[in-house]
Amino acid sequence: CIRDSMYVVDEEEFFEGTEIVNEGSYGNWMYVILEGQVELSKETDKGPIKILRLSDGAYVGSIASFLSEDTVRNTTVTAAGRVQLGMLDSQRLANEFAAMSSEMRGVVKSLDNRLKKITDNVALIHANSDGMGKILQGKKAVIEQGKNEERVFNITSGSATIARKTNGVHVPLVELATGDFFGHLPFMKMGHEPHSASVFASSDLKIAPLDPASLVKEHESISPSFRNITEHLAICISVTTMIACEAFKAASKKSPKKG
């Protein structure tokens, strides 16, 4: 990620072991890491699990935080050594978001939501992998992993689950609902595209096509700061996807097969 100071309105310093954000707390701000590293973790029934470590140029917080006053933090963020953070101008970000087309706003919100959901699933897999496969029950594959599918769709009703085939088993990554998208966006690489994952649909799924060219053009026109945020979300989704698959494989080895 590029060091981002365009929207920085204040700077704060934290020291080793300081909890910058507490999971379950409320907050309506975002930080960019100017210097240092932070560690993201989540609580599970088997104790806390470390998810990601972020460094210079990465973001702390979510897009939802500056769109709603009652946003609940999804992870605990702890300083891994001395960290200097830049607080972003929430009002300015909210204004830019509001000026986007409804299609681009939907994509951005869906990315933010997708990262939260896959982070939650990593915690669930870590705590207990049993039952994860049941998420796909009753759903039909509408896009097979490895398929050359260049289109992108918006979900208008029903649900769809993104799953990656790992060691012959589909690992459910995220369940998408109305307003979310799936398919191939040229400016996003998050490991959920058709060449990397399958899409399983509920029986009542309804979709509408989006215009990738129009979204690409708009993405190129937004501020570098907001573009960095969306690209950072995609990178985090990609890395967390790999963590989810590895966690599923590790959990499956520990759990003896029944029957």
Coordinates of C-alpha atoms in Angstrom, one line a residue:
C1 CA 0.0 0.0 0.0
I2 CA 1.1 3.6 -0.7
R3 CA 1.8 5.9 2.2
D4 CA -1.4 8.0 2.4
S5 CA -1.6 11.4 3.9
M6 CA -4.1 13.2 1.8
Y7 CA -7.0 12.7 4.2
V8 CA -5.0 12.6 7.4
V9 CA -6.3 15.2 10.0
D10 CA -4.4 14.0 13.1
E11 CA -1.6 11.7 14.1
E12 CA -1.4 9.4 17.1
E13 CA 1.4 7.2 18.5
F14 CA 1.0 3.8 20.2
F15 CA 3.5 1.6 21.9
E16 CA 4.1 -2.2 22.0
G17 CA 1.1 -4.1 23.3
T18 CA -1.3 -1.2 23.3
E19 CA -4.9 -2.2 22.2
I20 CA -5.7 0.5 19.6
V21 CA -9.1 -1.1 18.8
N22 CA -11.2 -3.5 20.9
E23 CA -13.4 -6.1 19.2
G24 CA -17.0 -5.4 20.0
S25 CA -16.5 -1.7 20.7
Y26 CA -18.0 1.2 18.7
G27 CA -16.0 3.6 16.5
N28 CA -16.5 5.9 13.6
W29 CA -13.0 6.6 12.4
M30 CA -10.3 5.0 10.2
Y31 CA -6.5 5.2 10.6
V32 CA -3.7 4.7 8.0
I33 CA -0.5 3.3 9.4
L34 CA 2.3 5.9 8.8
E35 CA 5.0 3.8 10.6
G36 CA 5.1 0.5 12.3
Q37 CA 3.0 -2.6 12.5
V38 CA -0.3 -3.7 14.1
E39 CA -1.7 -7.2 14.7
L40 CA -5.4 -8.1 14.1
S41 CA -7.0 -10.8 16.3
K42 CA -10.4 -12.2 17.0
E43 CA -11.9 -14.0 20.0
T44 CA -13.1 -17.6 19.5
D45 CA -14.6 -20.3 21.8
K46 CA -11.0 -21.6 22.0
G47 CA -9.4 -18.3 22.8
P48 CA -8.1 -15.5 20.6
I49 CA -6.7 -16.1 17.2
K50 CA -4.3 -13.9 15.3
I51 CA -5.6 -13.0 11.8
L52 CA -3.3 -10.5 10.1
R53 CA -0.3 -8.2 10.7
L54 CA -0.5 -4.9 8.9
S55 CA 2.3 -2.4 8.2
D56 CA 3.0 1.0 6.6
G57 CA 0.3 2.2 4.3
A58 CA -2.4 -0.2 5.5
Y59 CA -5.6 0.9 7.1
V60 CA -7.1 0.2 10.5
G61 CA -10.9 0.4 10.7
S62 CA -13.6 -0.2 8.1
I63 CA -15.6 1.8 5.5
A64 CA -18.7 1.2 7.5
S65 CA -17.2 3.2 10.4
F66 CA -17.6 6.5 8.7
L67 CA -21.0 5.7 7.3
S68 CA -22.7 4.8 10.5
E69 CA -22.3 6.0 14.1
D70 CA -23.1 2.6 15.6
T71 CA -20.4 0.5 13.8
V72 CA -19.1 -2.4 15.9
R73 CA -15.5 -3.2 15.6
N74 CA -14.9 -6.7 14.1
T75 CA -11.3 -7.3 15.4
T76 CA -8.9 -6.3 18.2
V77 CA -6.0 -4.2 16.8
T78 CA -2.8 -4.3 18.9
A79 CA 0.4 -2.3 18.4
A80 CA 3.3 -4.6 17.5
G81 CA 6.0 -2.3 18.6
R82 CA 5.9 1.5 18.3
V83 CA 3.2 2.6 15.8
Q84 CA 2.4 6.0 14.3
L85 CA -1.1 6.2 12.9
G86 CA -2.8 9.0 10.9
M87 CA -6.5 9.5 11.6
L88 CA -8.5 10.0 8.4
D89 CA -11.1 12.7 7.7
S90 CA -14.3 10.7 8.1
Q91 CA -16.5 13.5 6.8
R92 CA -14.5 14.0 3.7
L93 CA -14.4 10.2 3.0
A94 CA -18.2 10.0 3.6
N95 CA -18.8 12.9 1.1
E96 CA -16.7 11.2 -1.5
F97 CA -18.5 7.9 -1.0
A98 CA -21.9 9.7 -1.3
A99 CA -20.8 11.2 -4.7
M100 CA -20.1 7.8 -6.2
S101 CA -22.6 6.0 -8.4
S102 CA -24.9 3.5 -6.6
E103 CA -23.1 0.7 -8.4
M104 CA -19.7 1.7 -7.1
R105 CA -21.1 2.4 -3.6
G106 CA -22.5 -1.2 -3.7
V107 CA -19.1 -2.6 -4.7
V108 CA -17.2 -0.7 -1.9
K109 CA -19.7 -1.7 0.8
S110 CA -19.7 -5.3 -0.4
L111 CA -15.9 -5.4 -0.2
D112 CA -16.0 -4.0 3.3
N113 CA -18.6 -6.6 4.3
R114 CA -16.8 -9.4 2.6
L115 CA -13.7 -8.8 4.6
K116 CA -15.7 -8.9 7.9
K117 CA -17.4 -12.1 6.9
I118 CA -14.3 -14.0 5.9
T119 CA -12.5 -12.8 9.1
D120 CA -15.4 -14.2 11.1
N121 CA -15.2 -17.5 9.2
V122 CA -11.5 -17.8 10.0
A123 CA -12.4 -17.6 13.7
L124 CA -15.2 -20.2 13.2
I125 CA -12.9 -22.6 11.4
H126 CA -10.3 -22.2 14.1
A127 CA -12.8 -22.9 16.8
N128 CA -14.6 -25.8 15.1
S129 CA -14.5 -26.8 11.5
D130 CA -17.5 -29.2 11.9
G131 CA -20.6 -27.9 10.1
M132 CA -18.7 -25.4 7.8
G133 CA -19.6 -27.7 4.9
K134 CA -23.3 -27.5 5.7
I135 CA -23.2 -23.9 4.5
L136 CA -23.3 -25.2 1.0
Q137 CA -26.2 -27.6 1.5
G138 CA -29.1 -26.9 -0.8
K139 CA -27.0 -24.6 -3.0
K140 CA -26.1 -25.2 -6.6
A141 CA -22.8 -24.3 -8.2
V142 CA -23.5 -21.5 -10.8
I143 CA -19.8 -20.8 -11.4
E144 CA -17.2 -23.5 -11.2
Q145 CA -13.7 -22.7 -9.9
G146 CA -11.3 -22.2 -12.8
K147 CA -14.0 -21.1 -15.3
N148 CA -13.2 -18.3 -17.7
E149 CA -15.9 -15.9 -16.6
E150 CA -15.3 -12.3 -17.2
R151 CA -18.8 -10.9 -16.2
V152 CA -19.7 -9.5 -12.8
F153 CA -23.2 -9.6 -11.2
N154 CA -25.1 -7.9 -8.4
I155 CA -27.3 -9.9 -6.2
T156 CA -30.9 -8.6 -6.2
S157 CA -32.4 -11.3 -4.0
G158 CA -31.4 -14.7 -2.4
S159 CA -27.8 -15.5 -1.5
A160 CA -24.6 -16.9 -2.9
T161 CA -21.6 -18.5 -1.2
I162 CA -18.0 -18.1 -2.5
A163 CA -16.1 -21.4 -1.9
R164 CA -12.6 -22.5 -2.8
K165 CA -11.8 -26.1 -3.5
T166 CA -8.9 -27.2 -1.3
N167 CA -7.7 -30.8 -1.1
G168 CA -10.9 -31.9 -2.9
V169 CA -13.2 -30.1 -0.5
H170 CA -15.0 -26.8 -1.0
V171 CA -14.1 -24.4 1.8
P172 CA -17.0 -21.8 2.3
L173 CA -15.4 -18.4 2.4
V174 CA -18.2 -15.9 2.5
E175 CA -22.0 -15.9 2.1
L176 CA -23.2 -13.0 0.0
A177 CA -26.6 -11.4 0.1
T178 CA -28.7 -8.7 -1.6
G179 CA -26.4 -5.8 -2.7
D180 CA -23.3 -7.9 -2.9
F181 CA -21.5 -8.7 -6.1
F182 CA -19.6 -11.7 -7.5
G183 CA -17.6 -12.3 -10.7
H184 CA -14.6 -10.6 -12.2
L185 CA -13.8 -7.0 -11.6
P186 CA -10.6 -6.0 -13.5
F187 CA -9.3 -3.7 -10.8
M188 CA -9.8 -6.1 -7.9
K189 CA -7.8 -9.3 -7.2
M190 CA -9.1 -10.9 -4.0
G191 CA -9.0 -14.6 -4.7
H192 CA -12.7 -14.8 -5.0
E193 CA -12.8 -14.5 -8.8
P194 CA -14.1 -17.3 -11.0
H195 CA -10.6 -18.6 -11.7
S196 CA -9.9 -19.0 -8.0
A197 CA -13.3 -19.9 -6.5
S198 CA -16.7 -21.3 -7.1
V199 CA -20.1 -19.6 -6.6
F200 CA -22.9 -21.6 -5.0
A201 CA -26.4 -20.1 -5.3
S202 CA -29.5 -20.5 -3.2
S203 CA -32.7 -21.6 -5.0
D204 CA -34.1 -18.1 -4.9
L205 CA -31.0 -16.3 -6.2
K206 CA -31.7 -13.4 -8.6
I207 CA -28.9 -11.4 -10.2
A208 CA -28.4 -8.4 -12.4
P209 CA -25.3 -7.8 -14.6
L210 CA -23.0 -4.9 -13.8
D211 CA -20.9 -3.0 -16.3
P212 CA -17.2 -3.7 -15.6
A213 CA -15.9 -1.0 -18.0
S214 CA -18.0 1.6 -16.3
L215 CA -16.8 0.6 -12.9
V216 CA -13.2 0.5 -14.0
K217 CA -13.6 4.1 -15.4
E218 CA -15.2 5.3 -12.1
H219 CA -12.6 3.6 -10.0
E220 CA -9.8 5.3 -11.9
S221 CA -11.5 8.7 -11.3
I222 CA -11.9 8.5 -7.5
S223 CA -9.3 10.0 -5.2
P224 CA -6.0 8.2 -4.7
S225 CA -6.8 7.9 -1.0
F226 CA -10.2 6.1 -1.6
R227 CA -8.6 4.0 -4.3
N228 CA -5.9 2.9 -1.9
I229 CA -8.6 2.0 0.6
T230 CA -10.5 -0.3 -1.8
E231 CA -7.3 -1.9 -3.0
H232 CA -6.3 -2.5 0.6
L233 CA -9.6 -4.2 1.2
A234 CA -9.0 -6.5 -1.7
I235 CA -5.5 -7.4 -0.6
C236 CA -6.7 -8.2 3.0
I237 CA -9.6 -10.3 1.5
S238 CA -7.0 -12.3 -0.6
V239 CA -4.7 -12.9 2.3
T240 CA -7.5 -13.8 4.7
T241 CA -8.9 -16.2 2.1
M242 CA -5.5 -18.1 2.1
I243 CA -5.5 -18.1 5.9
A244 CA -9.1 -19.5 5.9
C245 CA -8.1 -22.3 3.6
E246 CA -5.0 -23.2 5.6
A247 CA -7.0 -23.1 8.8
F248 CA -9.6 -25.4 7.3
K249 CA -6.9 -27.9 6.2
A250 CA -5.3 -27.9 9.6
A251 CA -8.6 -28.3 11.4
S252 CA -9.6 -31.1 9.1
K253 CA -6.4 -33.0 9.9
K254 CA -7.1 -32.7 13.7
S255 CA -10.7 -33.8 13.4
P256 CA -11.2 -37.6 12.9
K257 CA -13.8 -38.4 10.2
K258 CA -17.0 -39.8 11.7
G259 CA -18.6 -42.9 10.5

